[in-house]
Amino acid sequence: MGTFKKEKSRLGREGSEKKPGNLRVKGENFYRNAKDVAKVNMFRGGKAKYNAQGELVRAADFQSKEVPKARVQPDRRWFNNTRVIAQPTLTQFREAMGQKANDPYQVLLRRNKLPMSLLEENSHIPKVRVLESEPFDSTFGPRAQRKRPKLAVDSLSDLANASNERQNAYEEKEEERILSNPEPDSDVTTAARDAIFNKGQSKRIWNELYKVIDSSDVLLQVLDARDPMGTRCRSVERYLKKEAPHKHMVLVLNKIDLVPTSVAAAWTKILAKEYPTIAFHASINNSFGKGSLIQILRQYASLHSDKKQVSVGLVGYPNAGKSSIINTLRKKKVCNVAPIPGETKVWQYVTLMKRIFLIDCPGIVPPSSTDSDADLLLKGVVRVENVSNPEAYIPTVLTRCKNKHLERTYEISGWNDSTEFLCMLAKKSGRLLKGGEADEASIAKMVLNDFMRGKIPWFVGPKGLSSSEEDTNKKGNTLTEETNEEEVEEGSQEQTNDDGEEEEWNGIEESKDAPPAGEKTVAESASDE
């Protein structure tokens, strides 16, 4: 204690107020504070304890080999969170929910609280039929032996020969595809397919599409009323049903001013069986279907009241009118539009209302083995000015359009084939080359542009009804199996008025006076399940 007294007196003389940290005071541990003691106890308690003979007295923590004497109490309170359902109730649930899920005008909300896996459960359980491939003696028992795998080749040389044969077969198939004539009626054979026909299928375009799908709660698939089934993206619909069933799909039948009223109404009725369908005419000043589309978007916004905003994405083929629909809804130009495909390069957000946002997407072209180059060109997928040999696609245009519509548009008549048609049109318009020859390439591009931009009346109707002269002359054309005789008479291209005189369809002029009456059956309210 002498050291303590000397140190204490020294601090008193110096007038220091700090407590001496290295002095032992009565009632205080000089060597360890509380934190160090807890740390030492932690290390000490984790070791096993042995006696003088080296026998284990107390095992280390979490290393005891004693089996605890415990059992689950047979009480129902242990299983309060378990739900049990009988088989008849499960069958009734599957039937009821299956009907609601397949109805395009019914919406399933809070899907995470419903046992949706019971609807998609596969009841067929495959049986393992071992004895059909191997006998019982060689499969089970003491003489069981492993089955030898079946190999396509026996040696490395056979594998190399098989690889060479597959390579040769692939090269032959590619040569046939390259040398094949895309147009059977024409005499032009292209050496290889133009790269321009691969537009809308690049990796960048598909990345933009999936960005729009992932960011959207509601998807508007824009279809061309002249060819709805040809401009429909089946791959996108299958992807939504399989990967994102909680997202909603609405079909927008755009450009109804280019088809007869009855054809637009018939297509709306047919497509409405699968998805909610809206007949639409995109125009900032004189639009049709704008009220129905805004109404159904408000209904989806009210269904998702828990979200701060609802995103609506527009997808479809190039030149289908996606950006024009956005400009129509906003009633001003917010997106760049052009009568040529590929104007929209990247996706962009557009505010429609406080809680509803629109997402514009570039046009996509799903790969199809049935679509030829002429089909892609006439759908408006590629730009006409970039196509080589445009005169090779004129025969397809002549087969899809009626001769009287072409005569009324270009004021010429009396041609027999596509070459004569181009020559007559070139002489009339004054597009001649040196020596008085017709500039067929320039005239063909003009005809293709008129065909895609709606200057030449044409359409593809349901159940074989089309604008070609061969189909309209047939008396057995029907719109749908459910349509009556009145709908068939209205669907024909030459309608009869009250005086008995034939009233011809003149394309855009007639449709402006009588807009299609398909709006009433579109905006049905989605019920809350």
CSV table of N, CA and C in Angstrom, one decimal, residues 160-279:
chain,number,residue,atom,x,y,z
A,160,ALA,N,-16.5,-40.2,-86.4
A,160,ALA,CA,-16.0,-39.2,-87.3
A,160,ALA,C,-16.8,-39.3,-88.6
A,161,ASN,N,-17.1,-40.5,-89.1
A,161,ASN,CA,-17.9,-40.7,-90.3
A,161,ASN,C,-19.3,-40.2,-90.2
A,162,ALA,N,-19.9,-40.5,-89.0
A,162,ALA,CA,-21.3,-40.0,-88.8
A,162,ALA,C,-21.3,-38.4,-88.7
A,163,SER,N,-20.3,-37.8,-88.1
A,163,SER,CA,-20.2,-36.4,-88.1
A,163,SER,C,-20.1,-35.8,-89.5
A,164,ASN,N,-19.3,-36.4,-90.3
A,164,ASN,CA,-19.1,-35.9,-91.7
A,164,ASN,C,-20.4,-36.0,-92.5
A,165,GLU,N,-21.2,-37.1,-92.3
A,165,GLU,CA,-22.4,-37.3,-93.0
A,165,GLU,C,-23.4,-36.2,-92.5
A,166,ARG,N,-23.5,-35.9,-91.2
A,166,ARG,CA,-24.4,-34.9,-90.8
A,166,ARG,C,-24.0,-33.5,-91.3
A,167,GLN,N,-22.7,-33.2,-91.4
A,167,GLN,CA,-22.3,-32.0,-92.0
A,167,GLN,C,-22.6,-31.8,-93.5
A,168,ASN,N,-22.5,-32.9,-94.2
A,168,ASN,CA,-22.8,-32.9,-95.6
A,168,ASN,C,-24.3,-32.7,-95.8
A,169,ALA,N,-25.1,-33.4,-95.0
A,169,ALA,CA,-26.6,-33.2,-95.1
A,169,ALA,C,-27.0,-31.8,-94.8
A,170,TYR,N,-26.3,-31.2,-93.8
A,170,TYR,CA,-26.7,-29.8,-93.5
A,170,TYR,C,-26.3,-28.8,-94.6
A,171,GLU,N,-25.1,-29.0,-95.2
A,171,GLU,CA,-24.7,-28.2,-96.3
A,171,GLU,C,-25.7,-28.3,-97.5
A,172,GLU,N,-26.1,-29.5,-97.8
A,172,GLU,CA,-27.1,-29.7,-98.9
A,172,GLU,C,-28.4,-29.0,-98.6
A,173,LYS,N,-28.8,-29.1,-97.4
A,173,LYS,CA,-30.1,-28.4,-97.0
A,173,LYS,C,-30.0,-26.9,-97.1
A,174,GLU,N,-28.8,-26.4,-96.8
A,174,GLU,CA,-28.6,-25.0,-96.9
A,174,GLU,C,-28.6,-24.5,-98.3
A,175,GLU,N,-28.0,-25.3,-99.2
A,175,GLU,CA,-27.9,-25.0,-100.6
A,175,GLU,C,-29.3,-25.0,-101.2
A,176,GLU,N,-30.1,-26.0,-100.8
A,176,GLU,CA,-31.5,-26.0,-101.3
A,176,GLU,C,-32.3,-24.8,-100.8
A,177,ARG,N,-32.1,-24.4,-99.6
A,177,ARG,CA,-32.8,-23.2,-99.1
A,177,ARG,C,-32.3,-21.9,-99.8
A,178,ILE,N,-31.1,-21.8,-100.1
A,178,ILE,CA,-30.5,-20.6,-100.7
A,178,ILE,C,-31.0,-20.5,-102.2
A,179,LEU,N,-31.0,-21.7,-102.9
A,179,LEU,CA,-31.3,-21.7,-104.3
A,179,LEU,C,-32.8,-21.8,-104.5
A,180,SER,N,-33.6,-22.0,-103.5
A,180,SER,CA,-35.0,-22.1,-103.7
A,180,SER,C,-35.6,-20.8,-104.1
A,181,ASN,N,-36.7,-20.8,-104.9
A,181,ASN,CA,-37.3,-19.6,-105.4
A,181,ASN,C,-38.4,-19.2,-104.4
A,182,PRO,N,-38.3,-17.9,-103.8
A,182,PRO,CA,-39.3,-17.5,-102.8
A,182,PRO,C,-40.6,-17.3,-103.5
A,183,GLU,N,-40.7,-16.9,-104.7
A,183,GLU,CA,-42.0,-16.7,-105.4
A,183,GLU,C,-42.1,-17.7,-106.5
A,184,PRO,N,-43.1,-18.7,-106.4
A,184,PRO,CA,-43.2,-19.7,-107.4
A,184,PRO,C,-43.7,-19.1,-108.8
A,185,ASP,N,-44.5,-18.0,-108.7
A,185,ASP,CA,-45.0,-17.4,-110.0
A,185,ASP,C,-44.0,-16.6,-110.7
A,186,SER,N,-43.0,-16.2,-110.1
A,186,SER,CA,-42.0,-15.2,-110.7
A,186,SER,C,-40.8,-16.0,-111.3
A,187,ASP,N,-40.1,-15.4,-112.2
A,187,ASP,CA,-39.0,-16.0,-112.8
A,187,ASP,C,-37.7,-15.5,-112.2
A,188,VAL,N,-37.7,-14.8,-111.1
A,188,VAL,CA,-36.6,-14.2,-110.5
A,188,VAL,C,-36.2,-15.2,-109.3
A,189,THR,N,-34.9,-15.6,-109.3
A,189,THR,CA,-34.4,-16.5,-108.3
A,189,THR,C,-33.2,-15.8,-107.6
A,190,THR,N,-33.4,-15.6,-106.3
A,190,THR,CA,-32.3,-14.9,-105.6
A,190,THR,C,-31.3,-15.9,-105.1
A,191,ALA,N,-30.1,-15.5,-105.2
A,191,ALA,CA,-29.0,-16.4,-104.7
A,191,ALA,C,-29.0,-16.6,-103.2
A,192,ALA,N,-29.4,-15.6,-102.5
A,192,ALA,CA,-29.4,-15.7,-101.0
A,192,ALA,C,-30.5,-14.7,-100.5
A,193,ARG,N,-31.0,-15.0,-99.4
A,193,ARG,CA,-32.0,-14.1,-98.8
A,193,ARG,C,-31.4,-12.8,-98.4
A,194,ASP,N,-32.1,-11.7,-98.7
A,194,ASP,CA,-31.6,-10.4,-98.3
A,194,ASP,C,-31.5,-10.2,-96.8
A,195,ALA,N,-30.5,-9.5,-96.3
A,195,ALA,CA,-30.4,-9.3,-94.9
A,195,ALA,C,-31.5,-8.4,-94.3
A,196,ILE,N,-32.1,-7.6,-95.2
A,196,ILE,CA,-33.2,-6.7,-94.8
A,196,ILE,C,-34.4,-7.5,-94.3
A,197,PHE,N,-34.6,-8.7,-94.7
A,197,PHE,CA,-35.7,-9.5,-94.2
A,197,PHE,C,-35.5,-10.1,-92.8
A,198,ASN,N,-34.4,-9.8,-92.2
A,198,ASN,CA,-34.2,-10.3,-90.8
A,198,ASN,C,-34.4,-9.1,-89.9
A,199,LYS,N,-35.0,-8.0,-90.3
A,199,LYS,CA,-35.3,-6.9,-89.4
A,199,LYS,C,-36.4,-7.3,-88.4
A,200,GLY,N,-36.2,-6.8,-87.2
A,200,GLY,CA,-37.1,-7.1,-86.1
A,200,GLY,C,-36.8,-8.4,-85.4
A,201,GLN,N,-35.7,-9.1,-85.7
A,201,GLN,CA,-35.3,-10.4,-85.1
A,201,GLN,C,-34.0,-10.3,-84.4
A,202,SER,N,-33.4,-9.1,-84.3
A,202,SER,CA,-32.1,-9.0,-83.7
A,202,SER,C,-32.1,-9.2,-82.2
A,203,LYS,N,-31.0,-9.5,-81.6
A,203,LYS,CA,-30.9,-9.7,-80.2
A,203,LYS,C,-31.3,-8.4,-79.5
A,204,ARG,N,-30.9,-7.2,-80.0
A,204,ARG,CA,-31.2,-6.0,-79.4
A,204,ARG,C,-32.7,-5.7,-79.3
A,205,ILE,N,-33.4,-6.1,-80.4
A,205,ILE,CA,-34.9,-5.8,-80.4
A,205,ILE,C,-35.5,-6.7,-79.4
A,206,TRP,N,-35.1,-8.0,-79.3
A,206,TRP,CA,-35.7,-8.9,-78.3
A,206,TRP,C,-35.4,-8.5,-76.9
A,207,ASN,N,-34.2,-8.0,-76.7
A,207,ASN,CA,-33.9,-7.4,-75.3
A,207,ASN,C,-34.8,-6.3,-75.0
A,208,GLU,N,-35.1,-5.4,-75.9
A,208,GLU,CA,-36.0,-4.3,-75.7
A,208,GLU,C,-37.4,-4.8,-75.4
A,209,LEU,N,-37.8,-5.9,-76.1
A,209,LEU,CA,-39.1,-6.5,-75.8
A,209,LEU,C,-39.3,-7.0,-74.4
A,210,TYR,N,-38.3,-7.8,-74.0
A,210,TYR,CA,-38.3,-8.4,-72.6
A,210,TYR,C,-38.2,-7.3,-71.6
A,211,LYS,N,-37.5,-6.2,-71.8
A,211,LYS,CA,-37.6,-5.1,-70.9
A,211,LYS,C,-39.0,-4.6,-70.7
A,212,VAL,N,-39.7,-4.4,-71.8
A,212,VAL,CA,-41.0,-3.9,-71.8
A,212,VAL,C,-42.0,-4.9,-71.1
A,213,ILE,N,-41.8,-6.2,-71.3
A,213,ILE,CA,-42.7,-7.2,-70.7
A,213,ILE,C,-42.4,-7.2,-69.2
A,214,ASP,N,-41.2,-7.2,-68.8
A,214,ASP,CA,-40.9,-7.2,-67.4
A,214,ASP,C,-41.3,-6.0,-66.6
A,215,SER,N,-41.4,-4.8,-67.3
A,215,SER,CA,-41.7,-3.6,-66.7
A,215,SER,C,-43.2,-3.3,-66.7
A,216,SER,N,-44.0,-4.1,-67.4
A,216,SER,CA,-45.4,-3.8,-67.7
A,216,SER,C,-46.3,-4.7,-66.8
A,217,ASP,N,-47.4,-4.1,-66.4
A,217,ASP,CA,-48.5,-4.8,-65.7
A,217,ASP,C,-49.6,-5.2,-66.7
A,218,VAL,N,-49.8,-4.4,-67.8
A,218,VAL,CA,-50.8,-4.7,-68.8
A,218,VAL,C,-50.0,-4.6,-70.1
A,219,LEU,N,-50.3,-5.5,-71.1
A,219,LEU,CA,-49.7,-5.4,-72.4
A,219,LEU,C,-50.7,-5.3,-73.4
A,220,LEU,N,-50.5,-4.3,-74.3
A,220,LEU,CA,-51.4,-4.0,-75.4
A,220,LEU,C,-50.7,-4.6,-76.7
A,221,GLN,N,-51.3,-5.6,-77.3
A,221,GLN,CA,-50.7,-6.2,-78.5
A,221,GLN,C,-51.5,-5.5,-79.7
A,222,VAL,N,-50.8,-4.7,-80.4
A,222,VAL,CA,-51.4,-4.0,-81.5
A,222,VAL,C,-51.4,-4.8,-82.8
A,223,LEU,N,-52.5,-5.0,-83.4
A,223,LEU,CA,-52.7,-5.8,-84.6
A,223,LEU,C,-53.2,-4.9,-85.7
A,224,ASP,N,-52.8,-5.3,-87.0
A,224,ASP,CA,-53.2,-4.6,-88.2
A,224,ASP,C,-54.6,-5.2,-88.6
A,225,ALA,N,-55.6,-4.3,-88.7
A,225,ALA,CA,-56.9,-4.8,-89.0
A,225,ALA,C,-57.0,-5.5,-90.4
A,226,ARG,N,-56.1,-5.1,-91.3
A,226,ARG,CA,-56.1,-5.8,-92.6
A,226,ARG,C,-55.6,-7.2,-92.5
A,227,ASP,N,-54.8,-7.6,-91.6
A,227,ASP,CA,-54.3,-8.9,-91.4
A,227,ASP,C,-54.0,-9.2,-90.0
A,228,PRO,N,-55.1,-9.4,-89.1
A,228,PRO,CA,-54.9,-9.5,-87.7
A,228,PRO,C,-54.1,-10.8,-87.3
A,229,MET,N,-54.4,-11.9,-87.9
A,229,MET,CA,-53.7,-13.2,-87.6
A,229,MET,C,-52.3,-13.2,-88.1
A,230,GLY,N,-52.0,-12.5,-89.2
A,230,GLY,CA,-50.6,-12.4,-89.7
A,230,GLY,C,-49.7,-11.6,-88.9
A,231,THR,N,-50.3,-10.6,-88.2
A,231,THR,CA,-49.5,-9.7,-87.3
A,231,THR,C,-49.7,-10.0,-85.9
A,232,ARG,N,-50.0,-11.2,-85.5
A,232,ARG,CA,-50.2,-11.6,-84.1
A,232,ARG,C,-48.9,-12.3,-83.7
A,233,CYS,N,-48.5,-12.0,-82.5
A,233,CYS,CA,-47.2,-12.6,-81.9
A,233,CYS,C,-47.6,-13.7,-81.0
A,234,ARG,N,-47.7,-14.9,-81.5
A,234,ARG,CA,-48.1,-16.1,-80.7
A,234,ARG,C,-47.0,-16.4,-79.6
A,235,SER,N,-45.8,-16.2,-80.0
A,235,SER,CA,-44.7,-16.5,-79.0
A,235,SER,C,-44.8,-15.7,-77.8
A,236,VAL,N,-45.1,-14.4,-77.9
A,236,VAL,CA,-45.3,-13.5,-76.8
A,236,VAL,C,-46.5,-14.0,-75.9
A,237,GLU,N,-47.5,-14.4,-76.5
A,237,GLU,CA,-48.7,-14.9,-75.8
A,237,GLU,C,-48.4,-16.1,-75.0
A,238,ARG,N,-47.6,-17.0,-75.6
A,238,ARG,CA,-47.2,-18.3,-74.9
A,238,ARG,C,-46.3,-17.9,-73.8
A,239,TYR,N,-45.4,-17.0,-74.0
A,239,TYR,CA,-44.5,-16.6,-72.9
A,239,TYR,C,-45.2,-16.0,-71.7
A,240,LEU,N,-46.2,-15.2,-72.0
A,240,LEU,CA,-47.0,-14.6,-70.9
A,240,LEU,C,-47.8,-15.7,-70.1
A,241,LYS,N,-48.4,-16.6,-70.8
A,241,LYS,CA,-49.2,-17.6,-70.1
A,241,LYS,C,-48.3,-18.6,-69.3
A,242,LYS,N,-47.1,-18.8,-69.7
A,242,LYS,CA,-46.2,-19.7,-69.0
A,242,LYS,C,-45.4,-19.1,-68.0
A,243,GLU,N,-44.7,-17.9,-68.3
A,243,GLU,CA,-43.8,-17.3,-67.4
A,243,GLU,C,-44.4,-16.2,-66.5
A,244,ALA,N,-45.4,-15.5,-67.1
A,244,ALA,CA,-46.0,-14.4,-66.3
A,244,ALA,C,-47.5,-14.4,-66.4
A,245,PRO,N,-48.2,-15.4,-65.8
A,245,PRO,CA,-49.6,-15.4,-66.0
A,245,PRO,C,-50.3,-14.3,-65.2
A,246,HIS,N,-49.7,-13.5,-64.3
A,246,HIS,CA,-50.3,-12.5,-63.6
A,246,HIS,C,-50.4,-11.2,-64.4
A,247,LYS,N,-49.7,-11.1,-65.6
A,247,LYS,CA,-49.8,-9.9,-66.4
A,247,LYS,C,-51.0,-10.1,-67.4
A,248,HIS,N,-51.6,-9.0,-67.7
A,248,HIS,CA,-52.8,-8.9,-68.5
A,248,HIS,C,-52.5,-8.6,-70.0
A,249,MET,N,-53.2,-9.2,-70.9
A,249,MET,CA,-53.1,-9.0,-72.3
A,249,MET,C,-54.4,-8.4,-72.9
A,250,VAL,N,-54.2,-7.4,-73.7
A,250,VAL,CA,-55.4,-6.8,-74.4
A,250,VAL,C,-55.0,-6.6,-75.9
A,251,LEU,N,-55.9,-7.0,-76.8
A,251,LEU,CA,-55.6,-6.9,-78.2
A,251,LEU,C,-56.2,-5.6,-78.7
A,252,VAL,N,-55.5,-4.8,-79.5
A,252,VAL,CA,-55.9,-3.6,-80.1
A,252,VAL,C,-55.9,-3.7,-81.6
A,253,LEU,N,-57.1,-3.7,-82.2
A,253,LEU,CA,-57.2,-3.9,-83.6
A,253,LEU,C,-57.1,-2.5,-84.3
A,254,ASN,N,-55.9,-2.2,-84.7
A,254,ASN,CA,-55.7,-0.8,-85.2
A,254,ASN,C,-55.9,-0.8,-86.7
A,255,LYS,N,-56.0,0.4,-87.2
A,255,LYS,CA,-56.3,0.7,-88.7
A,255,LYS,C,-57.6,0.1,-89.2
A,256,ILE,N,-58.6,0.3,-88.4
A,256,ILE,CA,-59.9,-0.3,-88.8
A,256,ILE,C,-60.5,0.6,-89.9
A,257,ASP,N,-60.0,1.8,-90.1
A,257,ASP,CA,-60.5,2.7,-91.2
A,257,ASP,C,-60.1,2.2,-92.6
A,258,LEU,N,-59.2,1.1,-92.6
A,258,LEU,CA,-58.8,0.6,-93.9
A,258,LEU,C,-59.5,-0.7,-94.3
A,259,VAL,N,-60.5,-1.1,-93.5
A,259,VAL,CA,-61.2,-2.3,-93.8
A,259,VAL,C,-62.7,-2.0,-93.7
A,260,PRO,N,-63.6,-2.9,-94.3
A,260,PRO,CA,-65.0,-2.7,-94.2
A,260,PRO,C,-65.5,-2.8,-92.7
A,261,THR,N,-66.6,-2.2,-92.4
A,261,THR,CA,-67.1,-2.2,-91.0
A,261,THR,C,-67.4,-3.6,-90.5
A,262,SER,N,-68.0,-4.4,-91.4
A,262,SER,CA,-68.4,-5.7,-90.9
A,262,SER,C,-67.2,-6.6,-90.7
A,263,VAL,N,-66.1,-6.4,-91.4
A,263,VAL,CA,-64.9,-7.2,-91.2
A,263,VAL,C,-64.3,-6.9,-89.9
A,264,ALA,N,-64.2,-5.6,-89.6
A,264,ALA,CA,-63.7,-5.2,-88.3
A,264,ALA,C,-64.5,-5.7,-87.1
A,265,ALA,N,-65.8,-5.7,-87.3
A,265,ALA,CA,-66.7,-6.2,-86.2
A,265,ALA,C,-66.5,-7.7,-86.1
A,266,ALA,N,-66.4,-8.4,-87.2
A,266,ALA,CA,-66.2,-9.9,-87.1
A,266,ALA,C,-64.9,-10.3,-86.5
A,267,TRP,N,-63.8,-9.6,-86.8
A,267,TRP,CA,-62.5,-9.8,-86.2
A,267,TRP,C,-62.6,-9.5,-84.7
A,268,THR,N,-63.3,-8.5,-84.3
A,268,THR,CA,-63.4,-8.1,-82.9
A,268,THR,C,-64.1,-9.2,-82.2
A,269,LYS,N,-65.2,-9.7,-82.8
A,269,LYS,CA,-65.9,-10.8,-82.1
A,269,LYS,C,-65.1,-12.1,-82.0
A,270,ILE,N,-64.3,-12.4,-83.0
A,270,ILE,CA,-63.5,-13.6,-82.9
A,270,ILE,C,-62.4,-13.5,-81.9
A,271,LEU,N,-61.7,-12.4,-82.0
A,271,LEU,CA,-60.5,-12.2,-81.1
A,271,LEU,C,-60.9,-12.0,-79.6
A,272,ALA,N,-62.1,-11.5,-79.4
A,272,ALA,CA,-62.6,-11.3,-78.0
A,272,ALA,C,-62.8,-12.6,-77.3
A,273,LYS,N,-62.9,-13.7,-77.9
A,273,LYS,CA,-63.0,-15.0,-77.2
A,273,LYS,C,-61.8,-15.4,-76.5
A,274,GLU,N,-60.6,-14.9,-76.9
A,274,GLU,CA,-59.4,-15.2,-76.3
A,274,GLU,C,-58.9,-14.1,-75.3
A,275,TYR,N,-58.9,-12.9,-75.8
A,275,TYR,CA,-58.5,-11.7,-75.0
A,275,TYR,C,-59.4,-10.6,-75.2
A,276,PRO,N,-59.5,-9.6,-74.3
A,276,PRO,CA,-60.3,-8.4,-74.5
A,276,PRO,C,-59.8,-7.7,-75.7
A,277,THR,N,-60.6,-7.4,-76.6
A,277,THR,CA,-60.3,-6.8,-77.9
A,277,THR,C,-61.0,-5.5,-78.1
A,278,ILE,N,-60.2,-4.5,-78.6
A,278,ILE,CA,-60.7,-3.1,-78.8
A,278,ILE,C,-60.4,-2.8,-80.3
A,279,ALA,N,-61.5,-2.3,-81.0
A,279,ALA,CA,-61.3,-1.8,-82.3
A,279,ALA,C,-60.9,-0.3,-82.2
